[in-house]
Short mmCIF file of C-alpha atoms and ligand atoms in Angstrom, two decimals:
data_model
loop_
_atom_site.label_atom_id
_atom_site.label_comp_id
_atom_site.label_asym_id
_atom_site.label_seq_id
_atom_site.Cartn_x
_atom_site.Cartn_y
_atom_site.Cartn_z
CA MET A 123 0.20 0.10 0.33
CA SER A 124 1.83 2.99 -0.93
CA GLU A 125 1.83 5.85 1.69
CA LYS A 126 -0.42 8.46 -0.38
CA ASN A 127 -3.35 5.76 0.15
CA ILE A 128 -2.72 5.34 4.26
CA ILE A 129 -4.80 7.77 6.24
CA GLN A 130 -4.68 9.00 9.49
CA PRO A 131 -7.43 7.04 11.34
CA VAL A 132 -7.75 9.90 13.12
CA ARG A 133 -8.95 12.88 9.99
CA TRP A 134 -10.31 11.84 7.60
CA LEU A 135 -11.43 13.32 4.15
CA ASP A 136 -14.98 14.33 2.76
CA ASP A 137 -16.83 14.23 -0.31
CA THR A 138 -14.65 17.45 -1.25
CA GLY A 139 -11.64 16.85 0.14
CA ARG A 140 -11.70 18.77 3.01
CA ILE A 141 -9.85 16.64 6.59
CA PHE A 142 -11.70 16.96 9.80
CA VAL A 143 -12.29 14.69 12.98
CA SER A 144 -15.07 13.46 13.42
CA PRO A 145 -17.00 14.41 16.18
CA GLY A 146 -15.36 18.16 15.99
CA ALA A 147 -16.52 21.54 16.13
CA ALA A 148 -17.14 22.63 13.29
CA ALA A 149 -14.82 26.03 13.39
CA ASP A 150 -15.98 28.20 10.45
CA ILE A 151 -19.45 27.75 12.06
CA PRO A 152 -20.17 28.74 15.50
CA GLY A 153 -22.55 26.47 17.34
CA MET A 154 -21.99 23.82 15.06
CA VAL A 155 -20.81 20.09 15.68
CA ASP A 156 -19.39 18.10 12.98
CA ILE A 157 -19.24 14.03 12.73
CA ILE A 158 -19.59 12.33 10.52
CA ASP A 159 -22.55 9.98 9.85
CA GLN A 160 -21.84 5.81 10.11
CA THR A 161 -25.23 4.95 9.58
CA LYS A 162 -23.72 5.89 5.72
CA LEU A 163 -20.69 3.67 6.31
CA PRO A 164 -18.98 1.75 4.54
CA HIS A 165 -20.74 3.51 1.24
CA ARG A 166 -21.00 6.90 1.88
CA LEU A 167 -18.75 9.22 4.21
CA GLU A 168 -21.77 11.72 4.48
CA ARG A 169 -21.20 14.95 7.56
CA LEU A 170 -23.33 15.94 10.09
CA HIS A 171 -23.88 19.07 10.92
CA LEU A 172 -25.94 19.11 15.16
CA THR A 173 -26.87 21.99 15.69
CA ASP A 174 -29.82 21.92 18.21
CA VAL A 175 -31.30 19.09 21.28
CA THR A 176 -33.61 17.77 18.22
CA ALA A 177 -30.73 17.09 16.25
CA VAL A 178 -27.41 15.82 18.55
CA CYS A 179 -29.98 13.73 20.68
CA GLY A 180 -31.43 11.76 16.86
CA ALA A 181 -27.57 11.73 16.40
CA ILE A 182 -26.82 9.62 19.42
CA GLN A 183 -29.72 7.41 19.20
CA ARG A 184 -29.87 6.32 15.89
CA LEU A 185 -25.97 5.36 16.38
CA SER A 186 -24.78 8.12 13.64
CA VAL A 187 -21.72 9.10 16.75
CA ARG A 188 -21.69 5.85 18.44
CA GLY A 189 -19.18 4.36 20.38
CA ALA A 190 -18.37 5.73 24.28
CA PRO A 191 -16.42 8.24 23.94
CA ALA A 192 -17.11 9.09 20.67
CA ILE A 193 -20.42 9.65 21.92
CA GLY A 194 -18.60 11.44 25.46
CA CYS A 195 -16.89 14.05 23.43
CA ALA A 196 -20.47 14.52 20.27
CA ALA A 197 -22.36 15.13 24.09
CA ALA A 198 -20.34 17.85 25.48
CA LEU A 199 -20.12 19.78 22.41
CA GLY A 200 -23.25 19.21 21.36
CA LEU A 201 -24.70 20.70 24.56
CA ALA A 202 -22.26 23.62 23.62
CA ALA A 203 -23.24 23.83 20.59
CA CYS A 204 -27.13 23.88 21.47
CA ALA A 205 -26.12 27.05 23.60
CA GLN A 206 -25.33 28.73 21.30
CA ARG A 207 -29.19 28.80 21.03
CA PHE A 208 -30.56 30.19 24.19
CA ARG A 209 -32.96 32.27 23.07
CA THR A 210 -32.84 34.54 26.69
CA ALA A 211 -31.21 37.65 28.33
CA ASP A 212 -31.13 36.01 31.43
CA PRO A 213 -29.14 34.07 32.45
CA GLU A 214 -30.51 32.67 35.34
CA ALA A 215 -32.62 31.74 32.59
CA PHE A 216 -29.68 30.16 30.63
CA LEU A 217 -28.84 27.82 33.06
CA VAL A 218 -32.22 26.30 33.95
CA GLN A 219 -31.72 25.79 30.06
CA LEU A 220 -29.47 24.34 30.61
CA HIS A 221 -30.00 21.86 33.21
CA ARG A 222 -32.73 20.78 30.85
CA THR A 223 -30.90 20.10 28.24
CA ALA A 224 -27.96 19.04 29.44
CA ASP A 225 -30.61 15.86 30.97
CA THR A 226 -31.85 14.98 27.66
CA ILE A 227 -29.22 14.30 26.36
CA ALA A 228 -27.26 12.37 28.77
CA ALA A 229 -30.48 9.80 29.38
CA GLU A 230 -29.74 9.38 25.62
CA ARG A 231 -28.44 6.00 25.86
CA PRO A 232 -28.46 4.27 29.33
CA THR A 233 -25.28 2.31 28.86
CA ALA A 234 -22.04 4.15 27.23
CA VAL A 235 -20.80 6.14 30.90
CA ASN A 236 -19.16 9.01 28.95
CA LEU A 237 -22.07 10.07 27.91
CA ALA A 238 -23.32 11.50 31.41
CA TRP A 239 -19.20 11.99 32.15
CA ALA A 240 -18.97 14.31 29.68
CA ILE A 241 -22.35 15.88 29.27
CA ARG A 242 -21.38 16.68 34.05
CA ARG A 243 -18.49 17.44 33.50
CA THR A 244 -19.08 20.63 30.82
CA VAL A 245 -21.64 22.00 32.92
CA ALA A 246 -19.80 21.85 35.54
CA ALA A 247 -16.75 23.55 33.98
CA VAL A 248 -19.51 27.09 33.39
CA ARG A 249 -18.33 29.85 36.00
CA PRO A 250 -20.76 32.52 36.88
CA GLY A 251 -20.80 35.43 34.35
CA THR A 252 -22.82 36.66 31.17
CA ILE A 253 -24.34 34.27 28.93
CA ARG A 254 -21.51 34.51 26.73
CA GLU A 255 -18.50 34.40 29.19
CA MET A 256 -21.14 31.36 30.11
CA GLN A 257 -21.47 29.92 26.30
CA GLN A 258 -17.94 30.58 25.97
CA CYS A 259 -16.74 28.00 29.40
CA LEU A 260 -18.82 25.16 27.44
CA LEU A 261 -17.04 25.18 24.48
CA ASP A 262 -13.62 25.61 25.88
CA GLU A 263 -14.40 22.29 28.05
CA ALA A 264 -16.43 20.19 25.72
CA LEU A 265 -12.86 20.87 23.14
CA THR A 266 -10.67 20.52 26.26
CA ILE A 267 -13.07 16.84 26.35
CA LEU A 268 -12.41 15.28 22.95
CA ALA A 269 -8.12 17.04 23.14
CA ASP A 270 -7.78 14.83 25.72
CA ASP A 271 -9.88 11.94 24.49
CA ARG A 272 -7.33 12.04 21.52
CA ALA A 273 -3.96 12.53 24.45
CA ARG A 274 -6.22 8.66 26.02
CA CYS A 275 -6.88 7.00 23.46
CA ALA A 276 -2.84 7.92 21.86
CA ALA A 277 -1.28 6.08 25.17
CA ILE A 278 -3.44 3.54 25.12
CA GLY A 279 -2.40 2.66 22.08
CA GLN A 280 1.34 3.32 22.65
CA HIS A 281 1.00 0.76 26.60
CA GLY A 282 -0.81 -1.52 24.14
CA MET A 283 1.54 -2.51 21.56
CA SER A 284 3.82 -4.83 23.74
CA LEU A 285 1.09 -6.98 23.63
CA LEU A 286 0.50 -7.16 20.03
CA LYS A 287 3.56 -9.38 18.09
CA PRO A 288 4.36 -9.81 14.44
CA GLY A 289 2.82 -12.27 12.79
CA MET A 290 -0.35 -12.06 15.56
CA GLY A 291 -3.85 -12.68 14.12
CA VAL A 292 -6.53 -10.31 16.76
CA LEU A 293 -10.12 -10.41 16.85
CA THR A 294 -12.71 -7.02 18.29
CA HIS A 295 -15.37 -7.07 18.40
CA CYS A 296 -17.79 -4.28 17.22
CA ASN A 297 -15.73 -0.89 16.91
CA ALA A 298 -13.39 0.50 19.70
CA GLY A 299 -11.54 2.96 16.34
CA ALA A 300 -11.06 6.10 15.60
CA LEU A 301 -14.17 6.11 14.39
CA ALA A 302 -15.96 5.66 17.97
CA THR A 303 -13.97 7.89 19.63
CA GLY A 304 -11.84 11.40 19.70
CA GLY A 305 -8.66 10.21 18.91
CA CYS A 306 -7.03 6.65 17.04
CA GLY A 307 -9.20 4.39 18.87
CA THR A 308 -9.99 2.45 21.93
CA ALA A 309 -9.17 -1.26 20.53
CA LEU A 310 -7.70 -0.33 18.00
CA ALA A 311 -5.50 1.78 19.73
CA PRO A 312 -2.56 -0.62 20.46
CA ILE A 313 -3.41 -2.10 16.11
CA TYR A 314 -2.61 1.52 14.77
CA THR A 315 0.73 1.94 16.76
CA ALA A 316 2.42 -1.61 16.50
CA TRP A 317 1.51 -1.20 12.67
CA GLN A 318 2.49 1.80 11.97
CA ALA A 319 6.13 1.12 14.42
CA GLY A 320 6.07 -1.70 11.43
CA CYS A 321 5.03 -4.86 13.67
CA ALA A 322 3.22 -7.08 10.87
CA LEU A 323 -0.39 -8.17 12.40
CA HIS A 324 -3.94 -9.28 10.93
CA VAL A 325 -6.86 -8.44 12.55
CA PHE A 326 -10.47 -10.01 12.57
CA SER A 327 -13.67 -8.08 13.51
CA ASP A 328 -16.47 -9.48 14.22
CA GLU A 329 -19.47 -8.41 12.13
CA THR A 330 -21.02 -7.87 15.28
CA ARG A 331 -24.94 -8.06 15.19
CA PRO A 332 -27.57 -6.49 14.51
CA LEU A 333 -26.19 -3.76 13.56
CA LEU A 334 -22.38 -4.85 12.24
CA GLN A 335 -20.54 -1.50 13.28
CA GLY A 336 -17.74 -5.62 13.26
CA SER A 337 -17.60 -5.24 9.08
CA ARG A 338 -19.15 -2.25 8.76
CA LEU A 339 -16.67 0.57 10.70
CA THR A 340 -14.08 -1.77 11.68
CA ALA A 341 -13.50 -2.97 8.53
CA TRP A 342 -13.79 0.40 6.93
CA GLU A 343 -11.27 2.02 8.76
CA LEU A 344 -8.97 -0.59 8.85
CA THR A 345 -8.90 -1.79 5.23
CA ALA A 346 -8.20 2.22 4.86
CA ALA A 347 -5.56 2.39 6.88
CA GLY A 348 -3.67 -0.32 5.29
CA ILE A 349 -3.73 -3.03 7.70
CA PRO A 350 -5.56 -6.42 7.31
CA VAL A 351 -8.62 -7.60 8.30
CA THR A 352 -10.45 -10.37 8.25
CA THR A 353 -14.38 -10.43 8.54
CA ILE A 354 -15.80 -13.29 10.57
CA CYS A 355 -19.31 -13.61 11.74
CA ASP A 356 -20.13 -13.25 15.20
CA SER A 357 -20.12 -17.26 15.79
CA MET A 358 -17.66 -17.53 14.07
CA ALA A 359 -14.99 -16.62 16.48
CA ALA A 360 -14.77 -20.26 18.42
CA GLN A 361 -14.57 -21.77 15.78
CA VAL A 362 -11.25 -19.34 14.00
CA MET A 363 -10.13 -19.63 17.70
CA ARG A 364 -10.00 -23.33 17.57
CA GLU A 365 -8.71 -23.30 14.16
CA GLY A 366 -4.80 -21.09 15.97
CA LYS A 367 -5.83 -17.61 14.04
CA ILE A 368 -5.89 -15.68 17.01
CA GLN A 369 -3.18 -15.41 19.30
CA LEU A 370 -5.47 -12.40 20.98
CA VAL A 371 -8.54 -10.54 21.90
CA ILE A 372 -8.96 -7.07 22.63
CA VAL A 373 -12.86 -5.23 22.80
CA GLY A 374 -13.64 -1.66 24.28
CA ALA A 375 -15.90 -1.37 26.53
CA ASP A 376 -19.09 1.34 27.32
CA ARG A 377 -19.18 1.14 31.60
CA VAL A 378 -16.74 -1.24 33.63
CA ALA A 379 -17.67 -1.64 37.25
CA ALA A 380 -15.42 -1.52 40.19
CA ASN A 381 -14.85 -4.80 40.32
CA GLY A 382 -13.69 -4.41 36.73
CA ASP A 383 -17.05 -6.95 35.51
CA THR A 384 -17.85 -4.62 31.73
CA ALA A 385 -20.02 -3.67 29.90
CA ASN A 386 -19.91 -3.50 26.32
CA LYS A 387 -21.39 -4.70 22.67
CA ILE A 388 -23.78 -7.39 23.38
CA GLY A 389 -21.54 -10.62 22.07
CA THR A 390 -18.56 -10.26 24.11
CA TYR A 391 -19.20 -11.80 26.67
CA GLN A 392 -19.13 -14.98 24.24
CA LEU A 393 -15.82 -14.39 22.70
CA ALA A 394 -14.64 -13.98 26.80
CA ILE A 395 -15.87 -17.68 26.98
CA ALA A 396 -14.09 -19.39 24.53
CA ALA A 397 -11.17 -16.92 24.72
CA ARG A 398 -10.68 -18.54 28.29
CA TYR A 399 -11.27 -22.77 27.00
CA HIS A 400 -8.43 -21.89 23.73
CA ARG A 401 -5.97 -20.19 26.59
CA ILE A 402 -6.44 -16.85 24.37
CA PRO A 403 -5.30 -13.79 26.63
CA PHE A 404 -8.95 -11.23 26.71
CA TYR A 405 -8.16 -7.67 27.48
CA VAL A 406 -10.32 -4.93 26.85
CA ALA A 407 -8.58 -1.64 26.43
CA LEU A 408 -10.43 1.70 27.88
CA PRO A 409 -9.72 5.25 28.89
CA GLU A 410 -10.51 5.69 32.77
CA SER A 411 -13.94 8.14 32.04
CA THR A 412 -15.42 4.74 31.57
CA ILE A 413 -15.43 3.58 34.83
CA ASP A 414 -17.63 4.11 36.67
CA ARG A 415 -16.40 3.54 40.57
CA THR A 416 -19.73 4.38 41.66
CA ILE A 417 -20.75 0.93 40.58
CA PRO A 418 -19.25 -2.38 42.49
CA THR A 419 -20.62 -5.02 40.22
CA GLY A 420 -21.60 -5.28 36.71
CA ASP A 421 -25.52 -5.78 38.19
CA ALA A 422 -25.90 -2.51 38.49
CA ILE A 423 -25.10 -1.20 35.06
CA PRO A 424 -27.94 -0.59 33.28
CA ILE A 425 -28.07 -2.23 29.58
CA GLU A 426 -29.60 -0.20 26.66
CA GLN A 427 -32.41 -1.99 24.97
CA ARG A 428 -32.91 -1.61 21.42
CA PRO A 429 -35.64 -0.97 19.56
CA ALA A 430 -37.33 -4.37 18.31
CA ASP A 431 -37.01 -3.51 14.28
CA GLU A 432 -33.84 -4.19 14.64
CA ILE A 433 -33.93 -7.45 14.44
CA ALA A 434 -37.04 -8.77 13.66
CA HIS A 435 -37.74 -10.61 10.70
CA CYS A 436 -40.70 -12.83 11.06
CA PRO A 437 -43.85 -10.85 12.44
CA GLY A 438 -45.07 -12.36 15.49
CA ALA A 439 -41.77 -13.82 16.94
CA ALA A 440 -41.24 -11.94 19.86
CA ILE A 441 -37.94 -9.74 20.42
CA TYR A 442 -35.08 -8.83 23.02
CA ASN A 443 -32.31 -7.04 21.41
CA PRO A 444 -30.33 -6.20 24.20
CA ALA A 445 -27.40 -3.31 22.74
CA PHE A 446 -24.77 -4.75 25.02
CA ASP A 447 -24.15 -7.71 27.83
CA VAL A 448 -21.64 -8.31 30.93
CA THR A 449 -18.55 -9.64 31.49
CA PRO A 450 -18.01 -11.37 34.13
CA HIS A 451 -13.76 -9.40 35.75
CA GLU A 452 -12.70 -12.86 36.27
CA LEU A 453 -12.99 -13.41 32.69
CA ILE A 454 -10.31 -11.01 31.31
CA THR A 455 -6.70 -10.65 31.13
CA GLY A 456 -5.73 -7.01 31.67
CA PHE A 457 -6.90 -3.87 31.32
CA ILE A 458 -4.97 -1.13 28.86
CA THR A 459 -6.06 2.04 30.03
CA GLU A 460 -3.97 5.68 29.56
CA ASN A 461 -2.55 4.81 32.45
CA GLY A 462 -0.47 0.97 32.06
CA ILE A 463 -1.76 -2.12 32.02
CA PHE A 464 -3.28 -3.79 34.23
CA SER A 465 -4.92 -6.90 35.89
CA ALA A 466 -7.33 -5.71 38.32
CA ILE A 467 -9.28 -2.01 37.57
CA PRO A 468 -6.61 0.66 38.50
O1 LIG B 751 -23.74 0.51 20.66
P1 LIG B 751 -22.06 0.90 20.25
O2 LIG B 751 -21.86 1.15 18.76
O3 LIG B 751 -22.62 2.64 20.34
O4 LIG B 751 -21.42 0.23 20.69
C1 LIG B 751 -20.27 0.72 21.08
C2 LIG B 751 -19.01 -0.65 21.36
O5 LIG B 751 -20.35 -1.70 22.82
C3 LIG B 751 -17.41 -0.09 21.42
O6 LIG B 751 -16.94 -0.94 21.54
C4 LIG B 751 -17.62 0.92 23.10
O7 LIG B 751 -18.11 1.99 23.15
C5 LIG B 751 -15.77 1.21 23.10
S1 LIG B 751 -15.57 1.86 21.73
C6 LIG B 751 -14.10 3.21 21.86
#
């Protein structure tokens, strides 16, 4: 693959050839969040400009922006963008509307803790002042959250690359890459970093039913970066492990309880069981903002139920469609965070 075909994982070219970061704040249009519409990938690279609470909530709910850290960044930027448009000259009324909007956005998806965390952090950054000053506080904090996330991803990549050796087959689930974060990803960060350092590895990407984040998004971004990737159906993972093609599993996380129990995309738990059976190390990569120390175990993690039409084919059949599962901490070999690799939650 020639160098000009290798794109940086955190930057994308839109149809007009402009480089942008997703999610990001459109520098040229105040009060706007700029995201890639992930529902259109891999067929079309389209941008969405979000300017009000309906648009921000809709984008989060239908997974136009998705992945725990990216949801957090988009929510923070979205709140700052909405606050540019509040129609009031009264600072008290501005704060009332800010809290109401913050609560609405934070309630959009319940499992990824980064959403509520980023909203709380953005609101807490507001210092009393004029409306203009408060709007600036919100935007500054949202951009700091985005910049922090980018730095955390880079650090996860640096720490995690020590686990990767040339020739390895690495299995991942869902999409925990550049599309899912403000940087180069969590689970994919060590892969990008090792690859850029010359470590020739091969990625196996679960399809990730029902919304195909693996076969649509992980396969797309790794292919764009020139990294060899093979898509498999979720149900093939144990067999591919048995065939000796997988030496390491790395997944992302939506919320990790204080004891290390980890909520991630539905299907992660069964991967961890299969990996344990085949004696394959199973790592979770996450920024520490994904740890929820207020809950002791995974039993307390709220699991989002998605609409029936995502999996319904036969009229009359009942539908059960949880978007996430919880992998017990004892099945997890280690956690790769921005601060290092740990066998238990630091
Ligand atoms: O429903 P999604 O696509 O938002 O689920 C995403 C995941 O489960 C990811 O693995 C997780 O958020 C980590 S992203 C760095």
